[in-house]
PDB file of C-alpha atoms in Angstrom:
ATOM      1  CA  MET A 161      -5.386  -9.408  -7.736  1.00 80.00           C
ATOM      2  CA  SER A 162      -3.625  -8.506  -4.517  1.00 92.00           C
ATOM      3  CA  LEU A 163      -1.590  -5.329  -4.211  1.00 95.00           C
ATOM      4  CA  PHE A 164       1.360  -3.983  -2.236  1.00 97.00           C
ATOM      5  CA  LEU A 165       0.862  -0.393  -1.123  1.00 97.00           C
ATOM      6  CA  THR A 166       3.973   1.625  -0.361  1.00 97.00           C
ATOM      7  CA  GLY A 167       4.591   5.291   0.304  1.00 96.00           C
ATOM      8  CA  THR A 168       7.121   7.897  -0.681  1.00 94.00           C
ATOM      9  CA  GLY A 169       7.617   8.342   3.068  1.00 89.00           C
ATOM     10  CA  THR A 170       5.875   8.188   6.426  1.00 89.00           C
ATOM     11  CA  GLY A 171       2.607  10.029   6.905  1.00 88.00           C
ATOM     12  CA  VAL A 172       1.634  10.328   3.237  1.00 92.00           C
ATOM     13  CA  GLY A 173      -1.745   8.612   3.696  1.00 91.00           C
ATOM     14  CA  LYS A 174      -1.137   4.935   2.921  1.00 95.00           C
ATOM     15  CA  THR A 175      -3.772   3.741   5.382  1.00 95.00           C
ATOM     16  CA  PHE A 176      -6.333   6.255   4.126  1.00 93.00           C
ATOM     17  CA  VAL A 177      -5.767   5.040   0.570  1.00 95.00           C
ATOM     18  CA  ALA A 178      -5.849   1.372   1.622  1.00 96.00           C
ATOM     19  CA  VAL A 179      -9.188   1.901   3.367  1.00 95.00           C
ATOM     20  CA  GLU A 180     -10.582   3.679   0.298  1.00 93.00           C
ATOM     21  CA  LEU A 181      -9.440   0.804  -1.928  1.00 94.00           C
ATOM     22  CA  LEU A 182     -11.031  -1.770   0.381  1.00 96.00           C
ATOM     23  CA  HIS A 183     -14.341   0.088   0.513  1.00 94.00           C
ATOM     24  CA  TRP A 184     -14.319   0.484  -3.277  1.00 93.00           C
ATOM     25  CA  LEU A 185     -13.523  -3.181  -3.906  1.00 94.00           C
ATOM     26  CA  ARG A 186     -16.208  -4.378  -1.527  1.00 94.00           C
ATOM     27  CA  SER A 187     -18.768  -2.034  -3.095  1.00 92.00           C
ATOM     28  CA  HIS A 188     -18.060  -3.870  -6.370  1.00 91.00           C
ATOM     29  CA  GLY A 189     -18.689  -7.279  -4.842  1.00 92.00           C
ATOM     30  CA  ILE A 190     -15.027  -8.176  -4.299  1.00 93.00           C
ATOM     31  CA  ARG A 191     -14.219  -9.983  -1.060  1.00 94.00           C
ATOM     32  CA  ALA A 192     -11.239  -7.895   0.059  1.00 96.00           C
ATOM     33  CA  ALA A 193      -9.071  -7.720   3.159  1.00 97.00           C
ATOM     34  CA  GLY A 194      -6.328  -5.426   4.298  1.00 97.00           C
ATOM     35  CA  MET A 195      -3.009  -6.488   5.764  1.00 98.00           C
ATOM     36  CA  LYS A 196      -0.537  -4.449   7.776  1.00 97.00           C
ATOM     37  CA  PRO A 197       2.311  -6.952   8.274  1.00 97.00           C
ATOM     38  CA  ILE A 198       4.190  -4.732  10.734  1.00 97.00           C
ATOM     39  CA  CYS A 199       2.943  -1.932  12.989  1.00 96.00           C
ATOM     40  CA  CYS A 200       5.350   0.244  14.957  1.00 96.00           C
ATOM     41  CA  GLY A 201       3.878   2.423  17.683  1.00 94.00           C
ATOM     42  CA  ASP A 202       0.119   2.192  18.105  1.00 94.00           C
ATOM     43  CA  ARG A 203      -2.065  -0.247  16.192  1.00 96.00           C
ATOM     44  CA  GLU A 204      -4.531   2.294  14.824  1.00 95.00           C
ATOM     45  CA  ASP A 205      -3.650   1.641  11.157  1.00 95.00           C
ATOM     46  CA  ALA A 206      -4.366  -2.056  11.603  1.00 97.00           C
ATOM     47  CA  ARG A 207      -7.687  -1.335  13.323  1.00 97.00           C
ATOM     48  CA  ARG A 208      -8.767   0.916  10.458  1.00 97.00           C
ATOM     49  CA  LEU A 209      -7.888  -1.765   7.920  1.00 98.00           C
ATOM     50  CA  LEU A 210      -9.748  -4.379   9.963  1.00 97.00           C
ATOM     51  CA  ALA A 211     -12.894  -2.227  10.038  1.00 97.00           C
ATOM     52  CA  ALA A 212     -12.726  -1.781   6.248  1.00 97.00           C
ATOM     53  CA  SER A 213     -12.083  -5.474   5.469  1.00 97.00           C
ATOM     54  CA  ALA A 214     -14.578  -8.195   4.720  1.00 95.00           C
ATOM     55  CA  GLU A 215     -15.681 -10.375   7.616  1.00 94.00           C
ATOM     56  CA  GLY A 216     -13.665 -13.395   8.661  1.00 92.00           C
ATOM     57  CA  ILE A 217     -10.303 -11.877   9.555  1.00 95.00           C
ATOM     58  CA  SER A 218      -8.727 -11.222  12.939  1.00 96.00           C
ATOM     59  CA  ILE A 219      -6.401  -8.366  13.809  1.00 96.00           C
ATOM     60  CA  GLU A 220      -3.648 -10.904  14.550  1.00 96.00           C
ATOM     61  CA  GLU A 221      -3.863 -12.202  10.969  1.00 95.00           C
ATOM     62  CA  LEU A 222      -4.067  -8.722   9.532  1.00 97.00           C
ATOM     63  CA  ASN A 223      -1.193  -7.467  11.696  1.00 97.00           C
ATOM     64  CA  PRO A 224       1.022 -10.389  12.737  1.00 97.00           C
ATOM     65  CA  VAL A 225       3.887  -8.218  14.047  1.00 97.00           C
ATOM     66  CA  TRP A 226       3.199  -5.322  16.437  1.00 97.00           C
ATOM     67  CA  LEU A 227       6.139  -3.425  17.891  1.00 97.00           C
ATOM     68  CA  GLN A 228       5.160  -0.656  20.276  1.00 95.00           C
ATOM     69  CA  SER A 229       8.150   1.636  19.699  1.00 96.00           C
ATOM     70  CA  PRO A 230       7.311   4.350  17.117  1.00 96.00           C
ATOM     71  CA  VAL A 231      10.482   3.925  15.064  1.00 96.00           C
ATOM     72  CA  ALA A 232      11.650   1.807  12.118  1.00 96.00           C
ATOM     73  CA  PRO A 233      11.021  -1.935  12.615  1.00 97.00           C
ATOM     74  CA  SER A 234      14.734  -2.769  12.764  1.00 97.00           C
ATOM     75  CA  VAL A 235      15.212  -0.270  15.599  1.00 97.00           C
ATOM     76  CA  ALA A 236      11.976  -1.187  17.399  1.00 97.00           C
ATOM     77  CA  ALA A 237      12.970  -4.853  17.381  1.00 96.00           C
ATOM     78  CA  GLN A 238      16.313  -3.970  18.991  1.00 96.00           C
ATOM     79  CA  ILE A 239      14.671  -1.788  21.646  1.00 97.00           C
ATOM     80  CA  GLU A 240      12.105  -4.453  22.531  1.00 96.00           C
ATOM     81  CA  GLN A 241      14.520  -7.359  22.107  1.00 96.00           C
ATOM     82  CA  ALA A 242      12.059  -8.936  19.697  1.00 95.00           C
ATOM     83  CA  GLU A 243      12.542 -10.948  16.529  1.00 93.00           C
ATOM     84  CA  ILE A 244      10.565 -10.087  13.403  1.00 95.00           C
ATOM     85  CA  ASP A 245       9.332 -13.432  12.101  1.00 93.00           C
ATOM     86  CA  LEU A 246       9.119 -13.024   8.325  1.00 94.00           C
ATOM     87  CA  ARG A 247       7.999 -16.610   7.852  1.00 94.00           C
ATOM     88  CA  LYS A 248       4.996 -15.925  10.071  1.00 95.00           C
ATOM     89  CA  ILE A 249       4.160 -12.797   8.048  1.00 96.00           C
ATOM     90  CA  LEU A 250       4.417 -14.639   4.731  1.00 96.00           C
ATOM     91  CA  ASN A 251       2.251 -17.495   6.018  1.00 96.00           C
ATOM     92  CA  CYS A 252      -0.411 -14.996   7.114  1.00 96.00           C
ATOM     93  CA  PHE A 253      -0.388 -13.419   3.653  1.00 96.00           C
ATOM     94  CA  ARG A 254      -0.690 -16.794   1.908  1.00 96.00           C
ATOM     95  CA  ASN A 255      -3.604 -17.806   4.139  1.00 96.00           C
ATOM     96  CA  LEU A 256      -5.417 -14.525   3.536  1.00 96.00           C
ATOM     97  CA  SER A 257      -4.827 -14.833  -0.212  1.00 95.00           C
ATOM     98  CA  LYS A 258      -6.579 -18.208  -0.194  1.00 95.00           C
ATOM     99  CA  ARG A 259      -9.622 -16.855   1.637  1.00 95.00           C
ATOM    100  CA  PHE A 260     -10.104 -13.460  -0.028  1.00 96.00           C
ATOM    101  CA  ASP A 261     -10.271 -12.279  -3.641  1.00 94.00           C
ATOM    102  CA  THR A 262      -7.937  -9.375  -2.901  1.00 95.00           C
ATOM    103  CA  VAL A 263      -5.452  -8.548  -0.147  1.00 97.00           C
ATOM    104  CA  ILE A 264      -4.230  -4.959   0.125  1.00 97.00           C
ATOM    105  CA  VAL A 265      -0.842  -5.180   1.840  1.00 98.00           C
ATOM    106  CA  GLU A 266       0.232  -1.881   3.385  1.00 97.00           C
ATOM    107  CA  GLY A 267       3.961  -1.527   3.930  1.00 95.00           C
ATOM    108  CA  VAL A 268       5.473   0.159   6.967  1.00 95.00           C
ATOM    109  CA  GLY A 269       6.790   3.673   6.364  1.00 91.00           C
ATOM    110  CA  GLY A 270       8.464   4.210   2.999  1.00 93.00           C
ATOM    111  CA  TRP A 271       9.951   1.901   0.379  1.00 96.00           C
ATOM    112  CA  LEU A 272      13.440   1.642   1.898  1.00 96.00           C
ATOM    113  CA  VAL A 273      12.584   1.467   5.582  1.00 96.00           C
ATOM    114  CA  PRO A 274      14.697  -1.263   7.253  1.00 97.00           C
ATOM    115  CA  ILE A 275      12.715  -4.190   8.645  1.00 97.00           C
ATOM    116  CA  THR A 276      15.758  -6.037   9.941  1.00 95.00           C
ATOM    117  CA  ALA A 277      19.461  -5.251   9.860  1.00 91.00           C
ATOM    118  CA  ASP A 278      19.761  -6.421   6.246  1.00 92.00           C
ATOM    119  CA  LEU A 279      16.201  -6.497   4.867  1.00 95.00           C
ATOM    120  CA  PHE A 280      14.128  -3.518   3.711  1.00 96.00           C
ATOM    121  CA  VAL A 281      10.448  -2.993   2.878  1.00 96.00           C
ATOM    122  CA  SER A 282      11.463  -3.234  -0.780  1.00 96.00           C
ATOM    123  CA  ASP A 283      12.956  -6.695  -0.189  1.00 96.00           C
ATOM    124  CA  PHE A 284       9.787  -7.849   1.548  1.00 95.00           C
ATOM    125  CA  ALA A 285       7.682  -6.573  -1.365  1.00 96.00           C
ATOM    126  CA  LYS A 286       9.934  -8.509  -3.723  1.00 95.00           C
ATOM    127  CA  GLN A 287       9.294 -11.696  -1.722  1.00 95.00           C
ATOM    128  CA  LEU A 288       5.542 -11.176  -2.090  1.00 95.00           C
ATOM    129  CA  ASP A 289       6.021 -10.402  -5.812  1.00 93.00           C
ATOM    130  CA  LEU A 290       2.890  -8.247  -6.012  1.00 94.00           C
ATOM    131  CA  PRO A 291       2.208  -5.207  -8.173  1.00 95.00           C
ATOM    132  CA  VAL A 292       3.198  -2.093  -6.218  1.00 96.00           C
ATOM    133  CA  ALA A 293       1.119   1.075  -5.908  1.00 96.00           C
ATOM    134  CA  ILE A 294       2.972   4.164  -4.683  1.00 97.00           C
ATOM    135  CA  VAL A 295       1.184   6.679  -2.447  1.00 96.00           C
ATOM    136  CA  ALA A 296       2.483  10.245  -2.377  1.00 95.00           C
ATOM    137  CA  GLU A 297       1.098  13.245  -0.557  1.00 92.00           C
ATOM    138  CA  ASN A 298       0.552  16.285  -2.728  1.00 91.00           C
ATOM    139  CA  ARG A 299       3.185  18.615  -1.320  1.00 88.00           C
ATOM    140  CA  LEU A 300       6.493  20.227  -2.192  1.00 89.00           C
ATOM    141  CA  GLY A 301       9.067  17.507  -2.921  1.00 91.00           C
ATOM    142  CA  CYS A 302       6.662  14.803  -4.047  1.00 93.00           C
ATOM    143  CA  LEU A 303       7.951  14.804  -7.643  1.00 95.00           C
ATOM    144  CA  ASN A 304      11.419  13.790  -6.505  1.00 96.00           C
ATOM    145  CA  HIS A 305      10.105  11.263  -3.990  1.00 96.00           C
ATOM    146  CA  VAL A 306       7.740   9.637  -6.505  1.00 96.00           C
ATOM    147  CA  LEU A 307      10.394   9.299  -9.202  1.00 96.00           C
ATOM    148  CA  LEU A 308      12.996   7.884  -6.808  1.00 96.00           C
ATOM    149  CA  THR A 309      10.511   5.347  -5.429  1.00 96.00           C
ATOM    150  CA  LEU A 310       9.298   4.371  -8.901  1.00 96.00           C
ATOM    151  CA  GLU A 311      12.870   3.897 -10.119  1.00 96.00           C
ATOM    152  CA  SER A 312      13.633   1.646  -7.165  1.00 96.00           C
ATOM    153  CA  VAL A 313      10.451  -0.409  -7.659  1.00 96.00           C
ATOM    154  CA  GLN A 314      11.224  -0.990 -11.323  1.00 95.00           C
ATOM    155  CA  ARG A 315      14.887  -1.755 -10.653  1.00 95.00           C
ATOM    156  CA  ARG A 316      13.767  -4.636  -8.464  1.00 95.00           C
ATOM    157  CA  GLY A 317      11.778  -6.095 -11.340  1.00 95.00           C
ATOM    158  CA  LEU A 318       8.394  -5.329  -9.805  1.00 95.00           C
ATOM    159  CA  VAL A 319       5.366  -3.973 -11.653  1.00 94.00           C
ATOM    160  CA  CYS A 320       4.184  -0.496 -10.674  1.00 95.00           C
ATOM    161  CA  ALA A 321       0.397  -0.662 -10.594  1.00 94.00           C
ATOM    162  CA  GLY A 322       0.202   3.111 -10.377  1.00 95.00           C
ATOM    163  CA  VAL A 323       0.954   6.253  -8.424  1.00 96.00           C
ATOM    164  CA  ILE A 324      -1.720   7.625  -6.090  1.00 95.00           C
ATOM    165  CA  LEU A 325      -1.541  11.363  -5.407  1.00 94.00           C
ATOM    166  CA  ASN A 326      -3.198  11.938  -2.049  1.00 88.00           C
ATOM    167  CA  HIS A 327      -4.808  15.120  -0.695  1.00 78.00           C
ATOM    168  CA  ALA A 328      -4.917  16.701  -4.136  1.00 51.00           C
ATOM    169  CA  ASN A 329      -7.808  18.930  -3.075  1.00 53.00           C
ATOM    170  CA  GLY A 330      -6.258  20.327   0.117  1.00 57.00           C
ATOM    171  CA  PRO A 331      -4.932  23.841   0.705  1.00 60.00           C
ATOM    172  CA  THR A 332      -2.693  24.594  -2.248  1.00 71.00           C
ATOM    173  CA  ASP A 333       0.559  26.394  -2.777  1.00 81.00           C
ATOM    174  CA  LEU A 334       2.314  26.660  -6.131  1.00 86.00           C
ATOM    175  CA  ALA A 335       3.880  23.185  -5.878  1.00 85.00           C
ATOM    176  CA  GLN A 336       0.606  21.535  -4.881  1.00 82.00           C
ATOM    177  CA  SER A 337      -1.288  23.193  -7.712  1.00 81.00           C
ATOM    178  CA  THR A 338       1.204  21.986 -10.337  1.00 88.00           C
ATOM    179  CA  ASN A 339       2.223  18.522  -9.074  1.00 90.00           C
ATOM    180  CA  GLU A 340      -0.562  16.602 -10.814  1.00 90.00           C
ATOM    181  CA  THR A 341       0.148  18.089 -14.231  1.00 91.00           C
ATOM    182  CA  GLU A 342       3.883  17.534 -13.901  1.00 93.00           C
ATOM    183  CA  LEU A 343       3.443  13.942 -12.703  1.00 94.00           C
ATOM    184  CA  ARG A 344       1.239  13.167 -15.708  1.00 92.00           C
ATOM    185  CA  ARG A 345       4.038  14.426 -17.932  1.00 93.00           C
ATOM    186  CA  LEU A 346       6.783  12.550 -16.093  1.00 94.00           C
ATOM    187  CA  LEU A 347       5.011   9.243 -15.486  1.00 92.00           C
ATOM    188  CA  SER A 348       4.850   8.042 -19.068  1.00 85.00           C
ATOM    189  CA  GLY A 349       2.960   4.749 -19.165  1.00 87.00           C
ATOM    190  CA  ILE A 350       2.267   4.771 -15.411  1.00 92.00           C
ATOM    191  CA  ASN A 351      -1.299   5.098 -14.149  1.00 92.00           C
ATOM    192  CA  LEU A 352      -1.790   8.214 -11.987  1.00 93.00           C
ATOM    193  CA  VAL A 353      -4.766   8.238  -9.622  1.00 92.00           C
ATOM    194  CA  VAL A 354      -5.719  11.492  -7.926  1.00 90.00           C
ATOM    195  CA  MET A 355      -7.525  11.280  -4.583  1.00 87.00           C
ATOM    196  CA  ASP A 356      -9.747  14.326  -4.828  1.00 78.00           C
ATOM    197  CA  GLU A 357     -13.084  14.716  -3.055  1.00 68.00           C
ATOM    198  CA  LYS A 358     -14.395  16.747  -5.977  1.00 68.00           C
ATOM    199  CA  VAL A 359     -13.918  13.977  -8.555  1.00 67.00           C
ATOM    200  CA  GLU A 360     -14.348  10.238  -8.059  1.00 74.00           C
ATOM    201  CA  PRO A 361     -10.919   8.614  -8.514  1.00 77.00           C
ATOM    202  CA  ASN A 362     -10.406   5.965 -11.192  1.00 78.00           C
ATOM    203  CA  LEU A 363      -9.365   3.180  -8.830  1.00 84.00           C
ATOM    204  CA  ALA A 364     -10.020   0.398 -11.354  1.00 86.00           C
ATOM    205  CA  GLY A 365      -6.831   1.260 -13.201  1.00 82.00           C
ATOM    206  CA  ILE A 366      -4.754   0.324 -10.143  1.00 85.00           C
ATOM    207  CA  PHE A 367      -5.788  -3.306 -10.639  1.00 83.00           C
ATOM    208  CA  ALA A 368      -5.265  -3.469 -14.404  1.00 78.00           C
ATOM    209  CA  LYS A 369      -1.841  -5.117 -14.054  1.00 63.00           C
ATOM    210  CA  THR A 370      -2.713  -7.630 -11.374  1.00 60.00           C
ATOM    211  CA  GLU A 371      -2.862 -11.387 -11.754  1.00 54.00           C
ATOM    212  CA  ARG A 372      -6.690 -11.540 -11.896  1.00 53.00           C
ATOM    213  CA  PRO A 373      -7.843 -10.009 -15.200  1.00 50.00           C
ATOM    214  CA  ASP A 374     -11.235 -11.664 -14.741  1.00 52.00           C
ATOM    215  CA  VAL A 375     -11.848  -9.686 -11.564  1.00 51.00           C
ATOM    216  CA  PHE A 376     -10.513  -6.522 -13.189  1.00 48.00           C
ATOM    217  CA  ARG A 377     -13.073  -6.899 -15.965  1.00 53.00           C
ATOM    218  CA  LYS A 378     -15.766  -7.224 -13.298  1.00 51.00           C
ATOM    219  CA  LEU A 379     -14.576  -4.008 -11.667  1.00 54.00           C
ATOM    220  CA  THR A 380     -14.661  -2.039 -14.905  1.00 51.00           C
ATOM    221  CA  GLN A 381     -18.074  -3.353 -15.940  1.00 54.00           C
ATOM    222  CA  THR A 382     -19.964  -2.613 -12.727  1.00 50.00           C
TER     223      THR A 382
END
């Protein structure tokens, strides 16, 4: 019941959501681990995922590719004259999948960020063939960004596990106060999860379309 977590852009809260999912899974007795295949810039996201994961994982497994330039992977690799080894990343994911019930794979940046000259985050997600959850920050423009990302996910033949609206309880303007209602209208048949400190989010629904219905039943019954 692993999951690929993507964002409508950079800085929308993917790591925050991934950490929340890991804590929630582990609180329900699920042995879960995070994975950040590629970090660009510092390695803080990977460290946060490591701290939230079950024991028995190293940061090198969780984050097999670390480029120190804070730009897209394709550009960082050129700057550092490094090669992004996709085979190594895929092998790390397969090994983690054998050892943990759930792996939360956090993509780098947004859905169409270039990893290499001719391969994007979306292509990598397609290789993993996991259900995709889309994280969006509750701000002006998120309706457009969510719908474009969802359309692209579905066009690639991947299952959308849900849309996660982050920071729904922050300072609000008119767009922020209406985004949730409008997304519920627009996302027919798509699970919408609202990350709001005032109400516990329904995270179980994110895993309803994964390949482990037995574990999903466990999550909904506990």
